[in-house]
Coordinates of C-alpha atoms and ligand atoms in Angstrom, one line a residue:
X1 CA 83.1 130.9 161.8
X2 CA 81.3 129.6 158.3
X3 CA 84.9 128.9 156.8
X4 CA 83.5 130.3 153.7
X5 CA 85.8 129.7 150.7
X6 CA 84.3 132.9 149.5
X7 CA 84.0 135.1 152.4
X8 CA 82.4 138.2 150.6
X9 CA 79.2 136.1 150.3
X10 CA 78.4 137.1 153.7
X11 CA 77.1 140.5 153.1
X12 CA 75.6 142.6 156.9
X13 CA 74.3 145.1 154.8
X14 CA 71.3 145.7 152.3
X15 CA 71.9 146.2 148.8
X16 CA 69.4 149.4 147.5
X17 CA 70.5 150.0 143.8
X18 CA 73.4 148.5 143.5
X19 CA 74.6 150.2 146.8
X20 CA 75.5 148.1 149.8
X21 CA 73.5 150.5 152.8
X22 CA 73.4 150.9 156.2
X23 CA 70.0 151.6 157.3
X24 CA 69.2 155.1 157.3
X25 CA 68.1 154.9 161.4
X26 CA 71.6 152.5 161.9
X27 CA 69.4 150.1 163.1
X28 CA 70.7 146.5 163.0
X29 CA 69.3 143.2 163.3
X30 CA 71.0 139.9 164.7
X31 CA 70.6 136.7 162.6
X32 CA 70.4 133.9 164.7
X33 CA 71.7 129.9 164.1
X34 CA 68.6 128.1 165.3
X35 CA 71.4 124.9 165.9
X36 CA 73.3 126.4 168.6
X37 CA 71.4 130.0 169.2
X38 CA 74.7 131.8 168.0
X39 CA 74.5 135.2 166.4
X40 CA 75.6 134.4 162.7
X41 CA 75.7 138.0 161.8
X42 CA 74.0 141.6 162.8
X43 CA 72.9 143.2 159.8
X44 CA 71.3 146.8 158.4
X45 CA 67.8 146.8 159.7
X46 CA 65.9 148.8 156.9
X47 CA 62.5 150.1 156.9
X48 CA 59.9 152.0 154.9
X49 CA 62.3 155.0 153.5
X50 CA 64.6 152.4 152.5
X51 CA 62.0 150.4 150.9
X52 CA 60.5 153.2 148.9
X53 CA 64.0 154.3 147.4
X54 CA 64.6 150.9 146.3
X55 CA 61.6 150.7 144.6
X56 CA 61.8 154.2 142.6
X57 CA 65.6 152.8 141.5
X58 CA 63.6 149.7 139.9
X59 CA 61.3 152.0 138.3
X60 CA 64.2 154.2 137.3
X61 CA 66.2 151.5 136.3
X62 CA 63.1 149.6 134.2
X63 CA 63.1 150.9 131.0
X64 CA 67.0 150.3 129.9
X65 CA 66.6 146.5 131.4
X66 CA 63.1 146.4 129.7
X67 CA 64.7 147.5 126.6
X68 CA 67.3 144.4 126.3
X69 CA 66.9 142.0 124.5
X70 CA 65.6 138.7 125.7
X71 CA 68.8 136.9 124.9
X72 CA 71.2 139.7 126.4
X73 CA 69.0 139.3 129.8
X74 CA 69.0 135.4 129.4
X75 CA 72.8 135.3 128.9
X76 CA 73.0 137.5 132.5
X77 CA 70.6 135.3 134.2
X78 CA 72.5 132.3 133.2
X79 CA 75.8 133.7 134.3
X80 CA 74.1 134.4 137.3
X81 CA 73.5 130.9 137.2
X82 CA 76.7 129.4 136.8
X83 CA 78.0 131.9 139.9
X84 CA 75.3 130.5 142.3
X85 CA 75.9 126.7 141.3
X86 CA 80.1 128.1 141.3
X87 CA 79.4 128.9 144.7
X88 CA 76.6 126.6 146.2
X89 CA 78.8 124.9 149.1
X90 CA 79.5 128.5 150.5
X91 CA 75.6 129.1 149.7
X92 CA 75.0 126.3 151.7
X93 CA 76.8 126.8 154.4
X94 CA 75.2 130.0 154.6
X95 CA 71.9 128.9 154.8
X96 CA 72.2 126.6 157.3
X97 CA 73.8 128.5 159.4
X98 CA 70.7 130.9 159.1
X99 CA 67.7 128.6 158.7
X100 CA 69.2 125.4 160.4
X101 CA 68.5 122.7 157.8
X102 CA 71.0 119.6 157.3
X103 CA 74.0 121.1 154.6
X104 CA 72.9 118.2 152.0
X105 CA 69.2 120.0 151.8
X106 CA 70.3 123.5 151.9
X107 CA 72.9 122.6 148.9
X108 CA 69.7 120.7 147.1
X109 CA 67.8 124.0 147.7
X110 CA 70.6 126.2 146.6
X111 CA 70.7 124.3 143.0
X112 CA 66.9 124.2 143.2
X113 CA 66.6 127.8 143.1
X114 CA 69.5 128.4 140.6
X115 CA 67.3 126.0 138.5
X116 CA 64.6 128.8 137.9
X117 CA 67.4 131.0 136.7
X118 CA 68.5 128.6 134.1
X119 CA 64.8 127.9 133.3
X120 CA 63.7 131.1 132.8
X121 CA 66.6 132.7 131.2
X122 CA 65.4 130.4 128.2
X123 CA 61.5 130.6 128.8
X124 CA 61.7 134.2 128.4
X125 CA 62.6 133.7 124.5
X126 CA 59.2 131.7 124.2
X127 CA 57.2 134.6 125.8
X128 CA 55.3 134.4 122.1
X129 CA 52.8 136.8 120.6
X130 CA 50.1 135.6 118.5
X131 CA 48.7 137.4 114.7
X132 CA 44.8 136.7 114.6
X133 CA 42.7 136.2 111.6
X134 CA 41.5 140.1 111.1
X135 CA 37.5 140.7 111.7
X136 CA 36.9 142.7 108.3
X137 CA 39.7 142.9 105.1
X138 CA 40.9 146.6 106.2
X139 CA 42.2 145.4 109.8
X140 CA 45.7 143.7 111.1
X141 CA 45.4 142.0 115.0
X142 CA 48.3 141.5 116.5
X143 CA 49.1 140.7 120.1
X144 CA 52.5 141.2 122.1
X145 CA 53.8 140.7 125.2
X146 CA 55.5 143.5 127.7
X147 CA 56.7 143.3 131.5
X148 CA 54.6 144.1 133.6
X149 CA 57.1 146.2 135.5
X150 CA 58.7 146.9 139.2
X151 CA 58.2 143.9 140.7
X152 CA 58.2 143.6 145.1
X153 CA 58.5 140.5 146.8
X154 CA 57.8 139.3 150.4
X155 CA 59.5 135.6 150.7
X156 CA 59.4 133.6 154.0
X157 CA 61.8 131.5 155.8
X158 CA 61.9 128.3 155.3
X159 CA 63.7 127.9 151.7
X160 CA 65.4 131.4 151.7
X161 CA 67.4 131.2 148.8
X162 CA 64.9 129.0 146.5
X163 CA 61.5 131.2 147.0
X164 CA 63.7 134.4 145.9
X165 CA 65.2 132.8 142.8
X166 CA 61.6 131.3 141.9
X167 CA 60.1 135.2 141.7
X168 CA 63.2 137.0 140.6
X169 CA 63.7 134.3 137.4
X170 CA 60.7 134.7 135.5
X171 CA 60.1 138.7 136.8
X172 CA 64.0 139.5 135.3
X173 CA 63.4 137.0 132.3
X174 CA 60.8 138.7 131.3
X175 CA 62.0 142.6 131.3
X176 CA 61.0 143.2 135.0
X177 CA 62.8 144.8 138.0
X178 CA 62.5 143.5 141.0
X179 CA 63.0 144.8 145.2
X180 CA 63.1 141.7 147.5
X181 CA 62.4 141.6 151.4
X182 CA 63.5 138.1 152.8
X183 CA 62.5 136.7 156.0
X184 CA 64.7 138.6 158.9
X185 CA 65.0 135.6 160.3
X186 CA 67.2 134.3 157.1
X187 CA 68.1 137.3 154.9
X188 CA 71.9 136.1 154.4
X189 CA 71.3 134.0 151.4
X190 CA 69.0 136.6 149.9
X191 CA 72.2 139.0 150.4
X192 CA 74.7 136.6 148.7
X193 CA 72.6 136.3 146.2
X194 CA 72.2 140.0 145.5
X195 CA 76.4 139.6 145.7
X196 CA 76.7 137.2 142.7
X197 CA 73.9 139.2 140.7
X198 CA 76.5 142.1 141.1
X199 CA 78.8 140.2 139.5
X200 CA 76.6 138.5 137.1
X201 CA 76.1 141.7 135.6
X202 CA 72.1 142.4 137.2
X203 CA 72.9 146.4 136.4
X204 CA 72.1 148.7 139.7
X205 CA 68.2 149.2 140.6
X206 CA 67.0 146.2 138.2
X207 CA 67.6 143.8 142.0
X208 CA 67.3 145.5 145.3
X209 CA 67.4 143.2 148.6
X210 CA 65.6 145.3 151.9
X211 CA 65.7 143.3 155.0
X212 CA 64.4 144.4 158.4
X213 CA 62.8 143.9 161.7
X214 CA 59.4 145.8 160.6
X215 CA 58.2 143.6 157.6
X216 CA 54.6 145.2 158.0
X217 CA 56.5 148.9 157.4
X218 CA 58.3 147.0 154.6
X219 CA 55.0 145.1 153.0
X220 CA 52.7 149.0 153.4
X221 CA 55.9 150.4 151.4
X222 CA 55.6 147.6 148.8
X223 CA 51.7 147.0 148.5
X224 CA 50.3 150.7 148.4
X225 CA 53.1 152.3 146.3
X226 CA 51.8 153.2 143.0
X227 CA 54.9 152.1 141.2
X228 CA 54.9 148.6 142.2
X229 CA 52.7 147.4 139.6
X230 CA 53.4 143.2 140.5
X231 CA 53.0 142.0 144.1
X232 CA 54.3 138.5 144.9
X233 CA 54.4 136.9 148.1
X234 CA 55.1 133.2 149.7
X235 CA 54.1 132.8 153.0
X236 CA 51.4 131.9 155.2
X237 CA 47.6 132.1 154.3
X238 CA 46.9 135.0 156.8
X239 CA 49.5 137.1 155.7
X240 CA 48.8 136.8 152.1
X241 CA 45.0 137.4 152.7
X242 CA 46.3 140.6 153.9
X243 CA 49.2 141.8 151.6
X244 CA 46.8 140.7 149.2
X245 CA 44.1 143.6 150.4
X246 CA 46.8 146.0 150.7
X247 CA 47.5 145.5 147.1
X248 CA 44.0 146.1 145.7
X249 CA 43.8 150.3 146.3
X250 CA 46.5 150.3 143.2
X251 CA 45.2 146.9 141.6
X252 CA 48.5 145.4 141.7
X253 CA 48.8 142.1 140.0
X254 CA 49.8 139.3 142.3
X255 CA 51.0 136.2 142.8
X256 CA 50.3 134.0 146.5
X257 CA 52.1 130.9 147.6
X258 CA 50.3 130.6 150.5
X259 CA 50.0 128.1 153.1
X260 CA 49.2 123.7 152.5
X261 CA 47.2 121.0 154.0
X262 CA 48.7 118.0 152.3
X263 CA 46.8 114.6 152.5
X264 CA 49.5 111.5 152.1
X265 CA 46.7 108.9 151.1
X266 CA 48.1 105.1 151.7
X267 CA 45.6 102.6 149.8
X268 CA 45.6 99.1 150.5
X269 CA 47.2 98.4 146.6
X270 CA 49.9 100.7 147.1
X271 CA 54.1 99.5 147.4
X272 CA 54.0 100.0 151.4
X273 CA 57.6 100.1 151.3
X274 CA 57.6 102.5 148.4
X275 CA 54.9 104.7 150.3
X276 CA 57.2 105.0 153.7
X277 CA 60.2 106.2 151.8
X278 CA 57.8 108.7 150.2
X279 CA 56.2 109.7 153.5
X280 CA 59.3 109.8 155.4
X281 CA 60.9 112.8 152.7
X282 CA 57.3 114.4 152.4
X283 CA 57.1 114.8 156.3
X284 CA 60.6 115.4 157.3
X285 CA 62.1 117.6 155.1
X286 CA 63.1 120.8 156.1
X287 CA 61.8 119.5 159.8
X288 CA 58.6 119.1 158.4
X289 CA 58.6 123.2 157.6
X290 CA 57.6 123.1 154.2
X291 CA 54.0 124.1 153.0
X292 CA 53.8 120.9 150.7
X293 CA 54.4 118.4 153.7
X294 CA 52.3 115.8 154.3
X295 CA 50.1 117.4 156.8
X296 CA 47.8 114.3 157.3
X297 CA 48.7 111.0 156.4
X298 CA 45.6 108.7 155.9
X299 CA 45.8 104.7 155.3
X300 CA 43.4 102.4 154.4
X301 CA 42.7 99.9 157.2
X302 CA 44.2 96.8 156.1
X303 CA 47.0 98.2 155.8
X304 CA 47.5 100.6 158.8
X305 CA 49.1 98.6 161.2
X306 CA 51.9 97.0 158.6
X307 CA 52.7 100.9 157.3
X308 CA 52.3 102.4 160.9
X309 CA 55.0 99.4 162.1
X310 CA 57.4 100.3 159.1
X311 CA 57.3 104.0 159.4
X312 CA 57.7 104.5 162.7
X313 CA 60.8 102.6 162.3
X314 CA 61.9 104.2 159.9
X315 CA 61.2 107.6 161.8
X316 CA 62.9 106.4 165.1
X317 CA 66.1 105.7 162.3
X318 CA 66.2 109.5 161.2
X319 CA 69.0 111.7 162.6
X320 CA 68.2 114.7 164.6
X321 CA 71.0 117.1 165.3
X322 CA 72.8 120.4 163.9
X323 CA 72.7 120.7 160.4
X324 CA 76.3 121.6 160.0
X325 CA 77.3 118.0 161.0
X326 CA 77.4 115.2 158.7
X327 CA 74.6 112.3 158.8
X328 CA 72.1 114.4 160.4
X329 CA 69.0 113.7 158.5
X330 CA 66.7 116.6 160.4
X331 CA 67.7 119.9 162.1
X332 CA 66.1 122.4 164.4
X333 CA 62.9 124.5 163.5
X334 CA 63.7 127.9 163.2
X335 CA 62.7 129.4 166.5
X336 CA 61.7 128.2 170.0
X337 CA 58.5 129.9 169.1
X338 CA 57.9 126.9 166.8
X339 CA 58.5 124.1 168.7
X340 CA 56.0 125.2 171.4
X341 CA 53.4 125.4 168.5
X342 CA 54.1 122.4 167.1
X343 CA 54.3 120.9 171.3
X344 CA 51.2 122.3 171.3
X345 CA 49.6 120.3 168.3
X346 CA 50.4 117.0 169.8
X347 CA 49.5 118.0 173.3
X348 CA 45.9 119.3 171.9
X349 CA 45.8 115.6 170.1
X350 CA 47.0 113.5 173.1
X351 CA 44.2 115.5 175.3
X352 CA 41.6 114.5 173.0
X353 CA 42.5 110.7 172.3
X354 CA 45.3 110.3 170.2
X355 CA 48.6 108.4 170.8
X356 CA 52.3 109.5 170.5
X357 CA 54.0 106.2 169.0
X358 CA 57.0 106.9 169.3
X359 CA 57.3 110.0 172.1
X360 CA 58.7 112.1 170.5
X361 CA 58.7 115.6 171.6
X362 CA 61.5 118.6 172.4
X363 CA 64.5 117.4 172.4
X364 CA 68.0 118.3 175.3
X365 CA 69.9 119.2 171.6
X366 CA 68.7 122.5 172.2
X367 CA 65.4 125.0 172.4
X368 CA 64.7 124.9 168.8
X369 CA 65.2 120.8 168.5
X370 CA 62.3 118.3 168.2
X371 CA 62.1 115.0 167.9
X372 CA 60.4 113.3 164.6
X373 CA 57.0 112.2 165.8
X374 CA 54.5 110.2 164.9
X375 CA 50.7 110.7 165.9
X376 CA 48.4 107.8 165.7
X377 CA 44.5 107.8 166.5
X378 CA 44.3 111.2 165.2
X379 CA 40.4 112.5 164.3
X380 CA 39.0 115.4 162.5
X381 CA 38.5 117.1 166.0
X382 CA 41.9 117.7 166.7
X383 CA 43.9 121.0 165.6
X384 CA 46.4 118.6 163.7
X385 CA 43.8 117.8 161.4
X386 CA 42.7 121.2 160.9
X387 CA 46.0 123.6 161.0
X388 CA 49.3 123.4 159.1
X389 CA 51.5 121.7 161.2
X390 CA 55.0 123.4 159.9
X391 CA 56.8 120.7 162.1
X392 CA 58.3 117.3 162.3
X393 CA 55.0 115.8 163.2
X394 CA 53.6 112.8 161.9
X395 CA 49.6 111.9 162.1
X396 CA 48.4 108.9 161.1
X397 CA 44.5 108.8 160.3
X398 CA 42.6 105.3 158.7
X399 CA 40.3 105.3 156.6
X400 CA 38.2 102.7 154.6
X401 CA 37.1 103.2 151.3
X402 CA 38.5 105.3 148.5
X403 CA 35.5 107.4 148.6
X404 CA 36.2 108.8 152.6
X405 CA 39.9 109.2 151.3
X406 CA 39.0 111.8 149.1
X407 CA 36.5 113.2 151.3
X408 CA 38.7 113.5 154.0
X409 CA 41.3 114.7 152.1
X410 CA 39.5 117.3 150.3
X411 CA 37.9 118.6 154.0
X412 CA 40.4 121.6 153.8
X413 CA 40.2 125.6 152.8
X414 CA 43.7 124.7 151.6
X415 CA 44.5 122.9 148.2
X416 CA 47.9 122.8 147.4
X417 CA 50.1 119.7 147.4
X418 CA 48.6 116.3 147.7
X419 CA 50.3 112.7 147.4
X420 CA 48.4 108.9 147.4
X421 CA 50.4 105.9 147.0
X422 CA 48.0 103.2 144.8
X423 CA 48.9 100.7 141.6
X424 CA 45.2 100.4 140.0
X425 CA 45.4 102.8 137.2
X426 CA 41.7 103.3 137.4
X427 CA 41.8 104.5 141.1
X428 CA 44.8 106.2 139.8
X429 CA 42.9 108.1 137.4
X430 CA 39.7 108.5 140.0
X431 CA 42.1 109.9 142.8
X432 CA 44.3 112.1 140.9
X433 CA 40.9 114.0 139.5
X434 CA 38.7 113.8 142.5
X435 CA 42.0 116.0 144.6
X436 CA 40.8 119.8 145.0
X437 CA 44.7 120.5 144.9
X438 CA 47.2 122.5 142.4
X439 CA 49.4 119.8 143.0
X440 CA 49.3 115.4 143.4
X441 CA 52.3 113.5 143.7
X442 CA 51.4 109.9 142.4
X443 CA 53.8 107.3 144.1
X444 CA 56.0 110.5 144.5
X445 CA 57.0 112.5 148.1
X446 CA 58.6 115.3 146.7
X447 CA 57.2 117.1 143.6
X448 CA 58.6 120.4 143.7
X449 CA 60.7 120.7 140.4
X450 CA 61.5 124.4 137.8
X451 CA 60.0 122.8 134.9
X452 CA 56.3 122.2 136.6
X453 CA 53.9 124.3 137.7
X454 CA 54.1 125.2 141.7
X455 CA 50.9 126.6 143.1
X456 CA 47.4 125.8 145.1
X457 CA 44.1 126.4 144.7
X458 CA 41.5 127.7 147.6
X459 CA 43.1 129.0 150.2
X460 CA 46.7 127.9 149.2
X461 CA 47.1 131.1 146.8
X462 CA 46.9 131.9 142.9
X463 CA 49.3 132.0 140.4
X464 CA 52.1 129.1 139.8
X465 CA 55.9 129.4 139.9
X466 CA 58.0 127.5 137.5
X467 CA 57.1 125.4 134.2
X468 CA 56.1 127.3 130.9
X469 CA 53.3 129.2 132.8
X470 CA 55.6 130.9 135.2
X471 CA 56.5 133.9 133.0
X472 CA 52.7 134.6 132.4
X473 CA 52.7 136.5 136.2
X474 CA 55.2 138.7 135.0
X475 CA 53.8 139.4 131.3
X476 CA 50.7 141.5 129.9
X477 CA 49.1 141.0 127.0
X478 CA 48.8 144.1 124.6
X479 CA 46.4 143.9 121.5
X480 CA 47.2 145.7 118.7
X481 CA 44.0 147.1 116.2
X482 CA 45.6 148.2 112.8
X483 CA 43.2 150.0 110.7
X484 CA 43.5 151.2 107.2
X485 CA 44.8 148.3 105.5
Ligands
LIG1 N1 52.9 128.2 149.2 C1 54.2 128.2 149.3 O1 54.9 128.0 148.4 C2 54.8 128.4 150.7 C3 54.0 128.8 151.8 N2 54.6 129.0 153.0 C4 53.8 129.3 154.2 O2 54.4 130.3 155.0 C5 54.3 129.9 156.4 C6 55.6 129.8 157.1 O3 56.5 130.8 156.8 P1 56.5 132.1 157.6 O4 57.7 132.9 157.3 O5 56.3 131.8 159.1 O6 55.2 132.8 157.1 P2 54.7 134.3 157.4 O7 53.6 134.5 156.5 O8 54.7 134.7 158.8 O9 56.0 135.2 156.8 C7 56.3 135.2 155.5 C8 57.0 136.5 155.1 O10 56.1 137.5 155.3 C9 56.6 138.5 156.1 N3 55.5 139.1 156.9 C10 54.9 138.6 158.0 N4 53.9 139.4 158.4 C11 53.9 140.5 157.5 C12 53.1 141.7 157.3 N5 52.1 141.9 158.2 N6 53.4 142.5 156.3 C13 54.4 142.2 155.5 N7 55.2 141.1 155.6 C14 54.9 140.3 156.6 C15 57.6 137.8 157.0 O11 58.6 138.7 157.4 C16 58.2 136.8 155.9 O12 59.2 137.5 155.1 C17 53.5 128.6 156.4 O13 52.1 128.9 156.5 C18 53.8 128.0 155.1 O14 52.7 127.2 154.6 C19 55.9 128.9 153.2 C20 56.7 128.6 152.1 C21 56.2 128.3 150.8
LIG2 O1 58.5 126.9 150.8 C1 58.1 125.8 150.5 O2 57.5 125.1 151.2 C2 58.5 125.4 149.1 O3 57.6 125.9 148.2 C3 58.5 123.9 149.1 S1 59.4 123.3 147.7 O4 59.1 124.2 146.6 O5 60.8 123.4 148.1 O6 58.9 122.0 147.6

């Protein structure tokens, strides 16, 4: 059906220590093409017992991957690597068969994700120590660095290849082993990865993939046991807050991506046809299911009506259709549970004022297809102001000085991306500082890159992904006292 050049990349079973596994109950689940509401593939549906195996292999299989060197584990992770951008149109293909996205963005996010590989197989021989200026002539300090250990992930839908390869880069780089539980609604690219790690040479226990129906079983497996000593998760704000609380009766470090907020600021100095390109990729990528989308996009009054003209055009101009076919632009949302939230945003706005400018709205391609719209007259007291919109929903707010830009953009328990469009490099300066987010994007719609720091502040999550601080999550700091000199 996926005409797969490779067809062993499509894997219906989970991979448990270098095992390929039914589950232990024969459960199975169905994974479902959001496009045409085909079943792609039914695969093992694991659960707890599964979970807890794979994550005594890790800690089994720890020590002899610890024990590497960094440049024999960098020289696996880059031939993983080369496999996964070897094999990136099957990849593709895969996930958008799984997660629905157009093929050009799922190929983007394949290489994305293979990105952190290449990244961190090299950061990982930077993961310096430091030798400290003794306290008294008879004492040595030295400090080193050491994995932190088994490693358990909990990674959501919407990029399912890139937010596996982001964790399992830096946690492997750095000595680590690592059990992964994708989204059930997309676990096939996790599984084809696990496929070309095989043959990368990723030795048995060192990456597990667990998929099933009961991610709650799977999470209590991965936050309460003892031997998990690293917890990372990407996903929304509520789950996190309570993986995060599962994690603390065995202190587990962690790491949250959690759910965005992002204000698109448009000031009356910025390139307007510069700032609707960058708007237009900052909404609609991914169908607006990303958790750095522009969530609200605010314009300063003079120039509302001339950007509101010019980006709705430019919205009405964007393909919607199956992501398979060429020249679509955006592709369903993953479920028709998501549509009918995202229905429900506007609806919420349109009863309490606002205007849908170009009526857009669920579409006859099919239950999971809606429309690209954009939302003008939107206020403060509508849920689209307040709630991550995860959708192809655009809402336009004005406002009129720099200062309410900043206030309004900053009137959020989220901080994580944030983009303004602006040429005055002092209100560059004043802008870019006065943000309360992890992230800005300066006359820039998409930010996300290996070599910077991903992450959010507030309620958007700790920790960062990528860049040279990425490998810290998966690192602790031993001091060593030598006496006796
Ligand atoms: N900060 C970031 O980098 C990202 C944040 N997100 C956020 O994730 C949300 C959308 O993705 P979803 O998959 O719907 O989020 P979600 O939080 O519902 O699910 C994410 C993952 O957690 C699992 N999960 C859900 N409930 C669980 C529980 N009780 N115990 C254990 N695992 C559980 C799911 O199976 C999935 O694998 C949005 O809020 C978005 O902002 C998504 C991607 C990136
Ligand atoms: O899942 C997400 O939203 C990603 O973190 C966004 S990005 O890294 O692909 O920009």
């Amino acid at each position: 059906m996926l005409n797969l050049k490779n067809p062993d990349l499509l894997r219906k079973h989970a991979y448990i220590n270098g095992q390929w596994i039914d589950s232990d109950s024969g459960e199975t689940l169905d994974v479902i093409n959001p496009a045409s509401g085909e079943t792609v593939a039914t695969i093992a549906s694991c659960g707890a017992d599964e979970t807890r195996r794979a994550i005594e292999g890790a800690n089994e299989a720890w020590p002899e991957w610890r024990d590497l060197t960094v440049k024999e584990r960098a020289k696996i992770l880059r031939d993983w690597y080369n496999l996964i951008v070897d094999n990136a149109d099957d990849l593709a293909k895969i996930l958008t068969a799984e997660q629905g996205k157009p093929l050009a963005e799922a190929r983007t996010e394949i290489l994305y994700g293979a990105n952190y590989l290449e990244w961190f197989a090299e950061e990982a021989k930077r993961a310096y120590g430091d030798v400290i200026a003794p306290p008294s002539k008879d004492k040595r300090i030295v400090v080193i660095k050491q994995p932190v250990g088994v490693t358990a992930s909990i990674t959501p839908w919407n990029f399912p290849s890139a937010m596996i390869a982001r964790k399992v880069a830096p946690a492997l780089a750095a000595g680590c082993t690592f059990v992964a539980k994708p989204a059930s609604e997309t676990p096939l690219s996790a599984l084809a990865m696990a496929v070309l790690a095989e043959q990368a040479g990723v030795p048995k226990g060192v990456f597990s993939v667990v998929v099933g129906k009961s991610s709650r079983a799977i999470g209590k497996e991965m936050t309460t046991n003892p031997l998990v000593r690293k917890f990372t998760f990407t996903g929304s704000t509520a789950v996190g807050k309570q993986l995060q609380a599962q994690c603390a009766e065995t202190i587990k470090k962690t790491s949250m991506e959690l759910g965005g907020n992002a204000p698109f600021i448009v000031f009356d100095d910025a390139d307007i046809d510069e700032a609707v390109k960058g708007a237009i990729v900052c909404k609609y990528r991914n169908a607006g299911q990303t958790c750095v989308c522009a969530n609200r996009i605010l314009v300063q009054e003079s120039v509302f009506d001339v950007f509101a003209e010019k980006f709705s055009a430019a919205v009405n101009a964007l393909k919607l259709g199956n992501g398979m076919e060429e020249g679509v632009d955006v592709g369903p949302m993953i479920n028709p549970g998501a549509v009918n939230d995202v229905r429900a945003l506007v609806e919420d706005a349109i009863s309490k004022g606002a205007k849908n400018l170009n009526e857009g709205g669920p579409s006859e391609l099919g239950e999971c297809f809606y429309t690209p719209t954009v939302v003008s007259g939107v206020d403060d007291t509508m849920k689209l102001f307040r709630e991550e919109i995860f959708g192809p929903i655009a809402p336009l707010y004005k406002f009129s000085s720099e200062e309410e830009a900043i206030q309004i953009a900053n009137d959020t328990e989220f901080g994580l991306a944030s983009y303004f469009y602006a040429r005055d490099i002092g209100r560059i300066w004043r802008v870019a500082e006065g943000l309360e987010y992890g992230m800005v994007g300066i006359n820039e719609g998409i930010i996300s890159n290996e070599m910077a720091p991903f992450g959010g502040i507030k309620q958007s999550g700790t920790g960062r992904e990528g860049s040279k601080y990425g490998i810290d999550d998966y690192l602790e700091i031993k001091y060593l006292c030598m006496g006796g000199i």
